[in-house]
Amino acid sequence: MESLFRSLKSPKKIQDFLDTLKINFERKGDTHYSPLTVFKKKEAHCIEAALFAAAALWEHGRPPLLLDLRAAKGDYDHVVALY
């Protein structure tokens, strides 16, 4: 996992990795995957992917910033890592 984080040297490389993951639809209930679990399972929902991206950015000395986008009633919130 450490070597993966080291190889994700740019926001584009982080996003390219995240684009290879399956979407975690939480079919068996709520999940709260850590970056390590995201790496092992090769799937994530938005906050799990955002935390993975933030951890990768932190590995390279960048601030691990997250943005929580609150949705209107009847829609879903979304979380992203700021590159």
XYZ file of N, CA, C and O in Angstrom:
332
model
N 0.830 -1.194 0.000
C 0.000 0.000 0.000
C 0.873 1.255 0.000
O 0.564 2.190 -0.708
N 1.953 1.245 0.791
C 2.835 2.411 0.830
C 3.415 2.704 -0.549
O 3.512 3.854 -0.945
N 3.788 1.644 -1.274
C 4.355 1.860 -2.607
C 3.298 2.404 -3.566
O 3.609 3.194 -4.447
N 2.039 1.999 -3.384
C 0.973 2.557 -4.207
C 0.848 4.051 -3.940
O 0.823 4.850 -4.875
N 0.781 4.441 -2.664
C 0.680 5.863 -2.338
C 1.871 6.634 -2.901
O 1.709 7.724 -3.415
N 3.053 6.065 -2.804
C 4.239 6.748 -3.333
C 4.138 6.926 -4.847
O 4.624 7.904 -5.392
N 3.512 5.966 -5.529
C 3.397 6.059 -6.991
C 2.320 7.046 -7.437
O 2.329 7.497 -8.574
N 1.413 7.394 -6.547
C 0.341 8.333 -6.888
C 0.825 9.757 -6.622
O 0.401 10.422 -5.684
N 1.731 10.217 -7.483
C 2.452 11.468 -7.246
C 1.723 12.721 -7.695
O 2.202 13.823 -7.450
N 0.606 12.577 -8.347
C -0.113 13.759 -8.829
C -1.615 13.528 -8.679
O -2.072 12.382 -8.610
N -2.376 14.606 -8.651
C -3.835 14.443 -8.599
C -4.364 13.590 -9.749
O -5.280 12.795 -9.570
N -3.781 13.726 -10.947
C -4.225 12.918 -12.080
C -3.994 11.434 -11.822
O -4.863 10.606 -12.116
N -2.842 11.083 -11.269
C -2.573 9.665 -10.980
C -3.519 9.137 -9.905
O -3.963 7.995 -9.971
N -3.821 9.962 -8.924
C -4.786 9.556 -7.888
C -6.148 9.319 -8.527
O -6.787 8.286 -8.309
N -6.602 10.277 -9.338
C -7.913 10.135 -9.984
C -7.934 8.950 -10.932
O -8.925 8.217 -10.991
N -6.857 8.721 -11.672
C -6.800 7.563 -12.572
C -6.954 6.265 -11.789
O -7.650 5.348 -12.239
N -6.314 6.178 -10.621
C -6.473 4.982 -9.790
C -7.917 4.861 -9.318
O -8.515 3.784 -9.407
N -8.484 5.946 -8.814
C -9.865 5.895 -8.317
C -10.840 5.504 -9.426
O -11.823 4.805 -9.169
N -10.558 5.914 -10.653
C -11.435 5.570 -11.772
C -11.437 4.079 -12.078
O -12.344 3.595 -12.759
N -10.444 3.343 -11.576
C -10.408 1.884 -11.809
C -11.254 1.126 -10.793
O -11.506 -0.067 -10.972
N -11.687 1.794 -9.732
C -12.428 1.124 -8.661
C -13.890 0.930 -9.023
O -14.483 1.743 -9.737
N -14.473 -0.139 -8.486
C -15.909 -0.331 -8.586
C -16.582 0.590 -7.571
O -15.984 0.962 -6.566
N -17.835 0.934 -7.834
C -18.594 1.755 -6.896
C -19.122 0.856 -5.787
O -19.681 -0.211 -6.048
N -18.918 1.269 -4.558
C -19.433 0.547 -3.402
C -20.869 1.011 -3.156
O -21.096 2.100 -2.655
N -21.824 0.174 -3.524
C -23.238 0.518 -3.345
C -23.767 0.110 -1.972
O -24.956 0.227 -1.717
N -22.886 -0.373 -1.109
C -23.260 -0.735 0.273
C -24.464 -1.686 0.310
O -25.387 -1.515 1.088
N -24.442 -2.711 -0.515
C -25.571 -3.643 -0.609
C -25.816 -4.432 0.679
O -26.923 -4.891 0.916
N -24.781 -4.586 1.489
C -24.930 -5.340 2.738
C -24.992 -4.427 3.955
O -24.765 -4.856 5.075
N -25.282 -3.156 3.750
C -25.353 -2.198 4.851
C -24.264 -1.146 4.747
O -23.398 -1.203 3.879
N -24.327 -0.173 5.649
C -23.372 0.932 5.649
C -21.939 0.427 5.772
O -21.653 -0.489 6.542
N -21.051 1.051 5.021
C -19.623 0.745 5.116
C -18.873 2.037 5.404
O -19.348 3.136 5.100
N -17.711 1.871 5.975
C -16.823 2.989 6.277
C -15.395 2.508 6.001
O -14.588 2.375 6.910
N -15.120 2.200 4.729
C -13.834 1.625 4.352
C -12.683 2.601 4.582
O -12.753 3.769 4.182
N -11.629 2.104 5.170
C -10.392 2.859 5.308
C -9.677 2.858 3.952
O -10.004 2.058 3.065
N -8.662 3.713 3.768
C -7.892 3.657 2.528
C -7.303 2.268 2.267
O -7.299 1.805 1.121
N -6.860 1.569 3.304
C -6.315 0.222 3.117
C -7.388 -0.734 2.616
O -7.154 -1.538 1.708
N -8.587 -0.653 3.172
C -9.675 -1.522 2.736
C -10.098 -1.182 1.310
O -10.392 -2.079 0.510
N -10.125 0.096 0.960
C -10.414 0.489 -0.421
C -9.403 -0.159 -1.357
O -9.767 -0.729 -2.395
N -8.133 -0.105 -0.994
C -7.078 -0.709 -1.807
C -7.292 -2.217 -1.951
O -7.193 -2.760 -3.049
N -7.621 -2.892 -0.861
C -7.794 -4.352 -0.897
C -9.051 -4.777 -1.656
O -9.031 -5.725 -2.421
N -10.163 -4.075 -1.427
C -11.433 -4.456 -2.038
C -11.600 -3.911 -3.456
O -12.460 -4.363 -4.197
N -10.817 -2.894 -3.798
C -10.911 -2.250 -5.111
C -12.314 -1.705 -5.369
O -12.845 -1.794 -6.471
N -12.924 -1.139 -4.324
C -14.216 -0.480 -4.455
C -14.358 0.583 -3.372
O -13.724 0.496 -2.327
N -15.187 1.589 -3.670
C -15.390 2.676 -2.715
C -16.617 3.485 -3.106
O -16.969 3.551 -4.281
N -17.257 4.080 -2.097
C -18.243 5.113 -2.394
C -17.549 6.455 -2.208
O -16.342 6.511 -1.941
N -18.282 7.545 -2.340
C -17.623 8.848 -2.472
C -16.724 9.205 -1.289
O -15.595 9.635 -1.488
N -17.181 9.037 -0.052
C -16.325 9.451 1.065
C -15.140 8.510 1.222
O -14.034 8.941 1.580
N -15.327 7.229 0.908
C -14.211 6.284 0.998
C -13.137 6.647 -0.037
O -11.936 6.641 0.269
N -13.559 6.997 -1.240
C -12.614 7.415 -2.272
C -11.962 8.748 -1.908
O -10.762 8.942 -2.123
N -12.753 9.661 -1.346
C -12.205 10.955 -0.946
C -11.157 10.796 0.155
O -10.110 11.454 0.125
N -11.413 9.925 1.116
C -10.432 9.681 2.179
C -9.169 9.031 1.616
O -8.054 9.358 2.029
N -9.336 8.111 0.663
C -8.183 7.497 0.014
C -7.352 8.580 -0.682
O -6.131 8.630 -0.522
N -8.016 9.439 -1.450
C -7.310 10.504 -2.167
C -6.610 11.453 -1.194
O -5.457 11.838 -1.419
N -7.289 11.810 -0.111
C -6.686 12.706 0.884
C -5.442 12.067 1.506
O -4.434 12.750 1.717
N -5.510 10.769 1.786
C -4.348 10.075 2.350
C -3.184 10.062 1.356
O -2.021 10.251 1.744
N -3.494 9.853 0.079
C -2.440 9.857 -0.944
C -1.816 11.255 -1.063
O -0.599 11.387 -1.189
N -2.643 12.282 -1.023
C -2.117 13.651 -1.065
C -1.233 13.941 0.146
O -0.167 14.555 0.028
N -1.678 13.495 1.306
C -0.925 13.701 2.549
C 0.440 13.025 2.476
O 1.447 13.567 2.937
N 0.489 11.836 1.866
C 1.760 11.108 1.689
C 2.783 11.975 0.955
O 3.976 11.859 1.187
N 2.316 12.857 0.081
C 3.209 13.694 -0.722
C 3.310 15.124 -0.200
O 3.729 16.034 -0.913
N 2.911 15.307 1.062
C 3.100 16.600 1.698
C 2.045 17.641 1.361
O 2.212 18.811 1.680
N 0.976 17.227 0.711
C -0.109 18.158 0.396
C -1.169 18.095 1.484
O -1.359 17.052 2.106
N -1.899 19.170 1.683
C -2.940 19.132 2.714
C -4.076 18.189 2.309
O -4.527 18.223 1.170
N -4.521 17.328 3.231
C -5.605 16.388 2.926
C -6.979 17.044 3.130
O -7.646 16.844 4.142
N -7.378 17.851 2.177
C -8.610 18.628 2.303
C -9.805 17.889 1.709
O -9.718 17.327 0.622
N -10.922 17.916 2.431
C -12.163 17.313 1.955
C -13.233 18.392 1.873
O -13.243 19.334 2.660
N -14.148 18.224 0.933
C -15.286 19.122 0.788
C -16.557 18.290 0.847
O -16.713 17.339 0.072
N -17.439 18.612 1.788
C -18.717 17.922 1.951
C -19.788 18.766 1.276
O -20.070 19.882 1.709
N -20.355 18.246 0.217
C -21.400 18.949 -0.523
C -22.752 18.444 -0.028
O -23.113 17.286 -0.237
N -23.472 19.300 0.668
C -24.774 18.938 1.215
C -25.831 19.078 0.135
O -25.926 20.115 -0.519
N -26.613 18.033 -0.031
C -27.651 18.030 -1.053
C -28.979 18.528 -0.491
O -29.208 18.507 0.719
N -29.836 18.929 -1.399
C -31.196 19.301 -1.016
C -31.952 18.043 -0.599
O -31.554 16.914 -0.928
N -33.036 18.229 0.110
C -33.849 17.110 0.569
C -34.236 16.220 -0.617
O -34.617 16.708 -1.669
N -34.087 14.913 -0.409
C -34.431 13.960 -1.460
C -33.271 13.581 -2.367
O -33.421 12.755 -3.253
N -32.113 14.185 -2.157
C -30.935 13.860 -2.954
C -29.843 13.361 -2.013
O -30.048 13.273 -0.813
N -28.683 13.030 -2.543
C -27.589 12.492 -1.748
C -26.466 13.511 -1.601
O -26.112 14.191 -2.566
N -25.894 13.585 -0.403
C -24.693 14.395 -0.187
C -23.548 13.768 -0.988
O -23.612 12.599 -1.398
N -22.476 14.534 -1.169
C -21.306 14.017 -1.874
C -20.065 14.610 -1.197
O -20.089 15.746 -0.737
N -18.995 13.827 -1.146
C -17.740 14.271 -0.553
C -16.628 14.087 -1.572
O -16.564 13.057 -2.259
N -15.773 15.095 -1.694
C -14.634 15.035 -2.621
C -13.373 15.495 -1.911
O -13.432 16.246 -0.938
N -12.236 15.017 -2.397
C -10.946 15.515 -1.926
C -10.548 16.669 -2.848
O -10.734 16.592 -4.069
N -10.034 17.719 -2.266
C -9.615 18.881 -3.062
C -8.165 18.731 -3.437
O -7.295 18.582 -2.597
N -7.897 18.746 -4.726
C -6.526 18.612 -5.221
C -5.940 19.981 -5.357
O -5.821 20.592 -6.275
